[in-house]
Coordinates of C-alpha atoms in Angstrom, one line a residue:
M628 CA -24.2 -15.7 -78.8
N629 CA -22.1 -18.5 -77.3
N630 CA -21.9 -18.0 -73.6
H631 CA -20.5 -21.4 -72.5
S632 CA -17.3 -21.8 -74.5
A633 CA -15.7 -25.1 -73.8
C634 CA -16.2 -28.6 -72.5
T635 CA -14.8 -32.1 -72.8
T636 CA -16.9 -35.2 -73.5
I637 CA -16.3 -38.9 -73.0
L638 CA -18.5 -41.7 -74.2
V639 CA -18.2 -45.4 -73.2
G640 CA -20.2 -48.2 -74.8
K641 CA -21.7 -51.0 -72.8
K642 CA -19.1 -53.6 -73.9
A643 CA -16.3 -51.2 -73.2
S644 CA -17.4 -50.5 -69.6
I645 CA -16.4 -52.5 -66.6
D646 CA -20.0 -53.4 -65.6
G647 CA -21.8 -53.5 -68.9
S648 CA -23.4 -50.0 -68.5
T649 CA -23.5 -47.2 -71.0
M650 CA -21.9 -44.0 -69.9
I651 CA -21.9 -40.5 -71.3
A652 CA -19.9 -37.9 -69.5
R653 CA -18.9 -34.2 -69.8
N654 CA -17.2 -31.4 -68.1
E655 CA -19.4 -28.3 -68.3
D656 CA -16.9 -25.5 -68.6
G657 CA -17.9 -21.9 -68.6
E658 CA -16.5 -18.7 -69.9
A659 CA -15.7 -17.6 -66.4
P660 CA -14.4 -19.6 -63.4
L661 CA -17.6 -19.1 -61.4
N662 CA -21.1 -19.8 -62.7
P663 CA -23.1 -21.5 -59.9
K664 CA -25.1 -24.6 -60.8
N665 CA -28.0 -26.6 -59.2
F666 CA -28.9 -30.2 -59.4
I667 CA -32.7 -30.6 -59.7
V668 CA -35.5 -32.9 -60.8
V669 CA -38.1 -31.4 -63.2
K670 CA -41.5 -33.0 -62.8
P671 CA -44.0 -33.3 -65.7
E672 CA -46.2 -30.6 -64.2
E673 CA -43.2 -28.2 -63.9
Q674 CA -42.1 -28.6 -67.5
V675 CA -42.8 -25.5 -69.5
Q676 CA -45.1 -26.0 -72.6
N677 CA -44.7 -22.7 -74.3
Y678 CA -40.9 -22.4 -74.3
K679 CA -39.1 -19.1 -75.1
A680 CA -35.3 -18.8 -75.1
V681 CA -33.7 -15.9 -73.4
I682 CA -30.7 -15.6 -75.7
S683 CA -32.3 -16.0 -79.2
G684 CA -35.9 -15.4 -78.3
V685 CA -37.0 -18.5 -80.2
E686 CA -40.5 -19.7 -79.2
I687 CA -41.3 -23.4 -79.3
K688 CA -44.6 -25.2 -78.5
L689 CA -43.6 -28.3 -76.6
P690 CA -45.6 -31.5 -76.4
D691 CA -48.0 -31.9 -73.5
N692 CA -46.7 -35.3 -72.3
P693 CA -43.2 -34.7 -70.8
L694 CA -41.3 -37.2 -68.7
R695 CA -39.7 -36.4 -65.4
Y696 CA -35.9 -35.8 -65.7
T697 CA -32.9 -34.6 -63.7
A698 CA -31.0 -31.5 -64.8
T699 CA -28.1 -29.3 -63.8
P700 CA -29.3 -25.8 -64.7
D701 CA -27.6 -22.4 -64.0
V702 CA -28.6 -20.8 -60.7
S703 CA -29.0 -17.4 -62.4
P704 CA -31.8 -17.3 -65.1
K705 CA -30.3 -14.3 -66.8
I706 CA -29.2 -16.2 -69.9
G707 CA -31.7 -19.0 -69.7
I708 CA -31.9 -22.5 -68.2
W709 CA -28.8 -24.3 -69.5
G710 CA -30.0 -27.7 -68.3
E711 CA -26.9 -29.4 -69.5
S712 CA -27.3 -33.0 -68.3
G713 CA -30.0 -35.4 -67.2
I714 CA -31.6 -38.8 -67.2
N715 CA -35.4 -39.0 -67.7
S716 CA -37.9 -41.5 -66.3
A717 CA -37.5 -43.7 -69.3
N718 CA -33.8 -44.2 -68.6
V719 CA -32.6 -42.1 -71.4
A720 CA -29.7 -39.7 -70.8
M721 CA -28.6 -36.6 -72.6
S722 CA -25.6 -34.3 -72.3
A723 CA -25.8 -31.0 -74.0
T724 CA -23.6 -29.5 -75.2
E725 CA -20.0 -29.8 -76.4
T726 CA -19.2 -26.6 -78.3
I727 CA -17.5 -27.6 -81.6
T728 CA -16.0 -26.0 -84.6
S729 CA -17.0 -25.2 -88.1
N730 CA -15.6 -23.5 -91.2
S731 CA -16.4 -20.8 -93.7
R732 CA -17.3 -23.3 -96.5
I733 CA -20.3 -24.7 -94.8
L734 CA -21.3 -21.4 -93.2
G735 CA -21.3 -19.8 -96.6
V736 CA -23.9 -22.4 -97.6
D737 CA -25.9 -22.7 -94.4
P738 CA -25.3 -19.7 -92.1
Y739 CA -26.1 -19.7 -88.5
V740 CA -29.6 -18.6 -87.5
T741 CA -29.7 -15.6 -85.1
G742 CA -33.2 -16.6 -83.8
G743 CA -32.4 -20.4 -83.6
I744 CA -31.8 -22.8 -80.8
G745 CA -28.6 -23.3 -78.8
E746 CA -27.0 -24.9 -75.8
E747 CA -29.3 -22.9 -73.5
D748 CA -32.4 -24.7 -74.9
M749 CA -31.5 -28.2 -76.0
L750 CA -31.9 -30.3 -72.9
T751 CA -35.2 -28.7 -71.9
I752 CA -36.8 -29.1 -75.4
V753 CA -35.6 -32.6 -76.0
L754 CA -34.9 -34.9 -73.0
P755 CA -38.5 -34.9 -71.5
Y756 CA -39.9 -36.2 -74.8
I757 CA -37.7 -39.2 -75.8
K758 CA -37.8 -42.9 -74.9
S759 CA -34.6 -43.9 -76.6
A760 CA -31.2 -42.5 -77.5
Q761 CA -32.1 -42.7 -81.2
A762 CA -35.3 -40.9 -80.6
G763 CA -33.3 -38.1 -79.1
V764 CA -31.2 -37.8 -82.2
K765 CA -34.4 -37.6 -84.4
R766 CA -36.2 -35.1 -82.2
L767 CA -33.2 -32.8 -82.0
G768 CA -32.6 -33.2 -85.7
A769 CA -36.1 -32.2 -86.5
L770 CA -36.0 -29.2 -84.2
L771 CA -32.7 -28.1 -85.8
E772 CA -34.1 -28.3 -89.3
E773 CA -37.2 -26.3 -88.3
F774 CA -35.7 -23.6 -86.1
G775 CA -32.0 -23.6 -87.0
T776 CA -29.1 -22.9 -84.6
Y777 CA -26.8 -19.9 -83.9
E778 CA -23.8 -22.0 -82.8
P779 CA -22.1 -25.4 -83.5
N780 CA -22.6 -28.1 -80.9
G781 CA -22.1 -31.8 -80.1
I782 CA -24.7 -33.6 -78.1
A783 CA -24.6 -37.1 -76.5
F784 CA -27.7 -39.4 -76.1
S785 CA -27.7 -42.8 -74.4
D786 CA -30.1 -45.5 -73.2
Q787 CA -29.3 -48.9 -71.7
D788 CA -28.3 -50.3 -75.1
E789 CA -27.0 -47.5 -77.3
I790 CA -25.0 -44.3 -77.3
W791 CA -25.4 -41.8 -80.1
W792 CA -23.2 -38.7 -80.8
F793 CA -24.9 -35.8 -82.6
E794 CA -23.1 -32.8 -84.2
T795 CA -24.8 -29.7 -85.7
I796 CA -23.6 -28.6 -89.1
G797 CA -24.1 -25.0 -90.2
G798 CA -27.5 -23.4 -89.3
H799 CA -29.9 -26.3 -90.1
H800 CA -27.9 -29.5 -90.8
W801 CA -26.7 -32.3 -88.6
A802 CA -25.1 -35.8 -88.5
A803 CA -25.1 -38.5 -85.8
V804 CA -23.2 -41.7 -85.2
K805 CA -24.1 -44.7 -83.1
I806 CA -21.0 -45.5 -81.0
P807 CA -19.9 -49.1 -81.2
D808 CA -20.7 -51.0 -78.0
D809 CA -17.0 -52.0 -77.5
A810 CA -15.6 -48.5 -78.1
Y811 CA -15.0 -45.2 -76.4
V812 CA -14.9 -41.6 -77.6
V813 CA -13.2 -38.4 -76.3
A814 CA -14.7 -35.3 -77.9
P815 CA -13.1 -31.9 -77.2
N816 CA -14.3 -28.6 -78.7
R817 CA -13.9 -29.5 -82.4
M818 CA -15.9 -31.2 -85.1
N819 CA -15.3 -34.8 -84.0
I820 CA -17.0 -37.2 -86.4
T821 CA -14.6 -38.6 -89.0
D822 CA -15.5 -41.4 -91.5
F823 CA -19.3 -41.2 -92.1
D824 CA -21.2 -44.0 -94.0
F825 CA -24.4 -42.5 -95.3
D826 CA -25.8 -46.1 -96.0
S827 CA -25.1 -47.5 -92.5
P828 CA -27.9 -48.2 -90.0
D829 CA -25.5 -46.7 -87.4
T830 CA -25.7 -43.2 -88.9
L831 CA -28.4 -40.6 -89.1
C832 CA -28.3 -37.1 -90.7
S833 CA -30.3 -34.3 -92.3
K834 CA -31.8 -35.7 -95.5
D835 CA -29.9 -33.5 -98.0
L836 CA -26.5 -33.6 -96.3
K837 CA -24.8 -35.8 -98.9
E838 CA -26.2 -33.7 -101.8
L839 CA -25.1 -30.6 -100.0
I840 CA -21.5 -31.8 -99.8
H841 CA -21.5 -32.6 -103.5
N842 CA -23.4 -29.6 -104.8
Y843 CA -21.3 -27.1 -103.0
H844 CA -17.9 -28.9 -103.4
L845 CA -17.3 -29.1 -99.7
N846 CA -15.3 -32.3 -99.5
P847 CA -11.5 -31.8 -99.5
D848 CA -10.7 -35.5 -99.7
Y849 CA -10.4 -37.6 -102.8
T850 CA -12.6 -40.4 -101.4
G851 CA -14.9 -41.0 -98.5
Y852 CA -16.7 -38.6 -96.2
N853 CA -14.6 -37.4 -93.3
L854 CA -17.0 -34.9 -91.6
R855 CA -14.3 -33.3 -89.6
H856 CA -12.4 -32.5 -92.8
I857 CA -15.6 -31.4 -94.6
F858 CA -17.3 -29.3 -91.9
G859 CA -14.7 -28.8 -89.1
S860 CA -11.5 -26.9 -88.5
A861 CA -7.8 -27.7 -88.4
T862 CA -6.3 -24.6 -86.9
V863 CA -3.4 -23.5 -84.6
K864 CA -6.0 -23.1 -81.9
D865 CA -7.1 -26.7 -82.4
N866 CA -3.4 -27.7 -81.8
Q867 CA -3.3 -25.9 -78.5
Y868 CA -6.9 -26.1 -77.3
N869 CA -8.6 -29.2 -78.6
N870 CA -6.4 -31.9 -80.1
P871 CA -4.1 -32.3 -77.0
R872 CA -7.2 -33.2 -74.8
A873 CA -8.1 -36.0 -77.2
W874 CA -4.5 -37.1 -77.3
Y875 CA -4.1 -37.3 -73.5
V876 CA -7.3 -39.2 -72.9
Q877 CA -6.5 -41.6 -75.7
R878 CA -3.0 -42.0 -74.2
F879 CA -4.7 -42.9 -70.9
F880 CA -7.1 -45.5 -72.3
T881 CA -5.0 -46.8 -75.2
P882 CA -1.3 -46.1 -74.2
E883 CA 0.2 -48.6 -76.7
I884 CA -0.7 -46.3 -79.6
E885 CA 1.9 -43.5 -80.1
Q886 CA 0.3 -40.2 -81.2
S887 CA 1.2 -36.5 -81.0
P888 CA -0.8 -33.9 -79.0
F889 CA -0.7 -31.8 -82.1
D890 CA -2.1 -34.3 -84.6
Q891 CA -5.1 -32.9 -86.5
N892 CA -6.3 -36.4 -87.4
L893 CA -6.6 -38.1 -84.0
P894 CA -9.2 -40.9 -84.2
F895 CA -12.9 -40.4 -83.3
I896 CA -13.9 -43.9 -82.3
C897 CA -11.3 -45.8 -80.2
K898 CA -10.8 -49.1 -78.3
A899 CA -9.4 -49.2 -74.8
N900 CA -6.8 -51.7 -73.6
R901 CA -9.1 -52.5 -70.6
L902 CA -12.6 -52.1 -69.4
I903 CA -13.4 -48.6 -68.4
S904 CA -14.8 -47.6 -65.0
V905 CA -16.5 -44.4 -63.6
E906 CA -13.3 -43.8 -61.8
D907 CA -11.3 -43.9 -65.0
I908 CA -13.7 -41.4 -66.7
K909 CA -13.5 -39.0 -63.7
W910 CA -9.7 -39.1 -63.6
A911 CA -9.5 -38.3 -67.3
L912 CA -11.9 -35.4 -67.0
S913 CA -9.9 -34.1 -64.0
S914 CA -6.5 -34.4 -65.7
H915 CA -4.0 -31.7 -66.6
Y916 CA -1.3 -33.6 -68.6
E917 CA 0.2 -35.4 -65.6
E918 CA 3.6 -36.9 -66.2
T919 CA 4.2 -34.7 -69.2
V920 CA 6.0 -31.4 -69.6
Y921 CA 2.7 -29.8 -70.3
D922 CA 1.4 -30.2 -66.7
C923 CA 0.7 -26.8 -65.2
Y924 CA 1.8 -28.2 -61.8
G925 CA 4.7 -30.2 -63.2
D926 CA 8.4 -29.7 -64.0
G927 CA 8.3 -28.4 -67.6
T928 CA 9.4 -24.9 -68.6
K929 CA 7.0 -22.0 -68.0
A930 CA 6.2 -22.0 -71.7
Q931 CA 5.5 -25.7 -71.8
K932 CA 3.3 -25.6 -68.7
S933 CA 1.1 -23.0 -70.3
Q934 CA 1.2 -24.3 -73.9
L935 CA -1.9 -26.6 -73.8
R936 CA -5.4 -26.2 -72.5
P937 CA -5.9 -28.8 -69.7
I938 CA -9.0 -30.9 -69.2
G939 CA -9.4 -30.2 -65.5
I940 CA -9.5 -26.4 -65.5
N941 CA -10.7 -23.6 -63.2
R942 CA -13.7 -23.1 -65.5
N943 CA -15.2 -26.5 -64.7
Q944 CA -18.7 -25.8 -63.4
E945 CA -19.9 -29.3 -63.0
V946 CA -19.0 -32.8 -64.3
H947 CA -21.6 -35.4 -64.9
I948 CA -21.3 -39.1 -65.7
L949 CA -24.7 -40.4 -66.8
Q950 CA -24.6 -44.1 -66.3
L951 CA -27.4 -46.5 -67.4
R952 CA -26.8 -49.9 -65.9
N953 CA -27.9 -53.3 -67.3
D954 CA -27.3 -55.6 -64.3
V955 CA -30.0 -54.1 -62.1
P956 CA -33.8 -53.6 -62.3
K957 CA -34.8 -50.6 -64.5
E958 CA -36.0 -48.6 -61.4
I959 CA -32.4 -48.3 -60.2
A960 CA -30.6 -48.4 -63.6
G961 CA -30.0 -44.6 -64.0
I962 CA -27.2 -43.1 -62.0
H963 CA -26.5 -39.3 -62.4
W964 CA -22.9 -39.1 -61.1
L965 CA -22.2 -35.5 -60.3
A966 CA -19.6 -33.1 -58.9
F967 CA -19.4 -29.3 -58.8
G968 CA -16.4 -27.1 -59.4
P969 CA -12.9 -27.7 -60.8
N970 CA -12.5 -31.4 -61.3
T971 CA -8.9 -31.7 -60.2
F972 CA -10.1 -31.1 -56.6
N973 CA -13.6 -32.6 -56.4
T974 CA -15.3 -36.0 -56.3
V975 CA -18.4 -37.5 -58.0
V976 CA -21.5 -38.7 -56.2
P977 CA -23.7 -41.5 -57.7
F978 CA -27.2 -40.0 -57.3
Y979 CA -30.1 -42.2 -58.3
A980 CA -32.0 -40.6 -61.1
N981 CA -35.4 -42.2 -60.5
V982 CA -36.4 -39.7 -57.8
E983 CA -38.9 -36.8 -57.3
D984 CA -36.4 -34.5 -55.7
T985 CA -32.7 -33.9 -55.0
P986 CA -30.8 -33.1 -51.8
A987 CA -30.9 -29.4 -50.7
F988 CA -27.1 -29.4 -50.4
Y989 CA -27.0 -29.8 -54.2
K990 CA -30.2 -28.0 -55.4
E991 CA -30.3 -24.9 -53.2
V992 CA -27.2 -23.2 -54.5
K993 CA -27.3 -19.4 -54.5
E994 CA -25.4 -16.8 -56.6
D995 CA -23.9 -15.4 -53.4
F996 CA -21.1 -17.3 -51.7
S997 CA -22.1 -19.7 -48.9
L998 CA -20.6 -22.9 -47.5
D999 CA -24.1 -24.3 -47.1
N1000 CA -24.0 -25.9 -50.5
M1001 CA -21.6 -28.2 -52.5
Y1002 CA -20.9 -25.7 -55.4
W1003 CA -19.3 -23.1 -53.2
L1004 CA -17.6 -25.6 -50.9
S1005 CA -16.0 -27.2 -53.9
G1006 CA -14.9 -23.9 -55.2
V1007 CA -13.1 -23.0 -51.9
I1008 CA -11.2 -26.3 -51.9
A1009 CA -10.2 -25.7 -55.6
V1010 CA -8.9 -22.2 -55.0
L1011 CA -6.9 -23.3 -51.9
G1012 CA -5.6 -26.5 -53.6
D1013 CA -4.3 -24.5 -56.6
T1014 CA -2.0 -22.4 -54.3
N1015 CA 0.2 -25.4 -53.6
Y1016 CA -0.8 -28.5 -55.6
N1017 CA 1.9 -30.8 -54.3
L1018 CA 1.2 -29.9 -50.6
Y1019 CA -2.4 -30.8 -50.9
S1020 CA -2.4 -33.7 -53.5
D1021 CA -2.1 -36.5 -51.0
V1022 CA -5.1 -35.5 -48.8
R1023 CA -7.0 -34.8 -52.0
D1024 CA -6.2 -38.3 -53.4
D1025 CA -7.3 -39.9 -50.1
Y1026 CA -10.5 -37.8 -50.1
V1027 CA -11.4 -39.0 -53.6
Q1028 CA -10.8 -42.6 -52.9
D1029 CA -12.4 -42.6 -49.5
S1030 CA -15.5 -40.8 -50.7
V1031 CA -16.2 -42.8 -53.8
A1032 CA -15.6 -46.0 -51.8
A1033 CA -18.1 -44.8 -49.2
F1034 CA -20.6 -43.9 -51.9
R1035 CA -20.2 -47.3 -53.6
H1036 CA -20.7 -49.1 -50.3
I1037 CA -24.0 -47.2 -49.8
Q1038 CA -25.0 -47.9 -53.4
H1039 CA -24.4 -51.7 -53.0
K1040 CA -26.7 -51.9 -50.0
A1041 CA -29.3 -49.6 -51.6
D1042 CA -29.4 -51.6 -54.8
Q1043 CA -30.2 -54.7 -52.7
N1044 CA -32.8 -53.0 -50.6
A1045 CA -34.6 -51.1 -53.4
V1046 CA -36.1 -54.2 -54.9
N1047 CA -38.1 -54.8 -51.8
K1048 CA -39.5 -51.3 -51.5
A1049 CA -43.1 -50.6 -52.5
D1050 CA -42.1 -47.0 -53.3
S1051 CA -38.6 -47.3 -54.7
S1052 CA -38.5 -43.6 -55.7
N1053 CA -38.9 -42.3 -52.2
Y1054 CA -36.4 -44.8 -50.9
L1055 CA -33.9 -43.8 -53.5
A1056 CA -34.4 -40.1 -52.6
S1057 CA -33.5 -41.0 -49.0
V1058 CA -30.4 -42.7 -50.3
N1059 CA -29.5 -39.6 -52.2
E1060 CA -29.8 -37.6 -49.0
E1061 CA -27.4 -40.0 -47.4
Y1062 CA -24.9 -39.5 -50.2
A1063 CA -25.2 -35.7 -49.8
K1064 CA -24.7 -36.0 -46.1
V1065 CA -21.5 -38.1 -46.5
A1066 CA -20.3 -35.8 -49.3
K1067 CA -20.7 -32.7 -47.1
E1068 CA -18.9 -34.4 -44.1
L1069 CA -16.0 -35.7 -46.1
T1070 CA -15.5 -32.5 -48.2
T1071 CA -15.6 -30.4 -45.0
K1072 CA -13.1 -32.7 -43.5
L1073 CA -10.8 -32.2 -46.5
L1074 CA -11.1 -28.4 -46.2
G1075 CA -10.0 -28.7 -42.6
Q1076 CA -7.1 -30.8 -43.5
M1077 CA -6.0 -28.4 -46.2
V1078 CA -6.2 -25.5 -43.7
M1079 CA -4.0 -27.4 -41.2
L1080 CA -1.5 -28.1 -43.9
G1081 CA -1.5 -24.6 -45.4
A1082 CA -1.3 -22.6 -42.2
P1083 CA 2.4 -23.3 -41.5
Q1084 CA 3.2 -22.3 -45.1
M1085 CA 1.9 -18.8 -44.8
K1086 CA 4.4 -16.0 -45.6
L1087 CA 2.8 -14.0 -42.8
R1088 CA 4.9 -15.5 -40.0
F1089 CA 7.9 -14.8 -37.8
N1090 CA 9.5 -17.2 -35.3
L1091 CA 11.6 -16.0 -32.3
G1092 CA 14.3 -18.5 -33.3
D1093 CA 14.6 -17.1 -36.8

């Protein structure tokens, strides 16, 4: 039943970030290169109460007191909502989901549930009803125990103080870890949690998980509880598809530690050698093993350049960095950084989350191609950029720096002005419109620059002096 097959997640605690904010981020990667997305706000009166999944058919009666929240759903409703990312009006963020791995030992004990919940459903049935990150863990855990799931997933929750990472285990079980404030995590498509302390206040899990491990002899280690060893995988595919992504991001944030891209035991919780910014996270989620032989645009052999699955990939549908700030009033604390399309060629925009609506350029995407929205405009640039990476890389780099600098300049002024506004939500919506206008202008300018650079390189040419 899994329709969205691969993502990459990064989590950054408030003492590990450059400005004291919590940040949870993820590339949403689809099975196919194109799967148009929208950026919307779901108001309480628009939230469904009798929820029915498209894929599994599961029906869930939802509470009647939902909060407003942002989301990035699929444009097509054919396989469900797939809300994926959002911040609610209580300044709680959720990213769902990172597809992870499992093994036959746990699935023999607790099989997947065909009529259970999955990635399609999770944001919609959880985010509108939680007022803290830990509350998100507990609500999703209860839903998982009641309805089961048909796939393995990792889910991130955050508020202004805490980040929690949740992983499903089999059909009905789960475990979650509070990420230390001074740490970061990179989570590719594998079971990620390693050492798990059942007695710690910083862990939560299904109530019988420890007994399950013992009763069914699931632990391959002599001591301790490494959940990746117990419930996850260590396969050749992990060596090519998952572990290298963790290795490369850890190499970026903690370069003094020497590790192999093929190491099955790369750490889960890490400490960076510097404070981490939004720009750092975006670069990592756009990366393709630059300055190594594995870079698809680099100088390695043909076999090396295709050996490892990159992080920035043609199947990136959107990237979100959900930032909850602690140095501003709560009304402007939530920032839903967002970009559409392959991350190697796009840029993120810092949309305020405390709004009633989103800009048309980001919310009125259609399934049919049109340059009247950011999803398809980003796609055109990515396709063109991929034809000659080195030719376009300089104008792409300038575009990224200039656009984020422009957005940050707008944000600094808006942060100062918002405190004096009687209706801050409407004011922030107008700022978001300004972001979208600047994003459209700068992205269109980039496309024009790329066309000018690319036209002389066309093979369809003949000069009289040749």
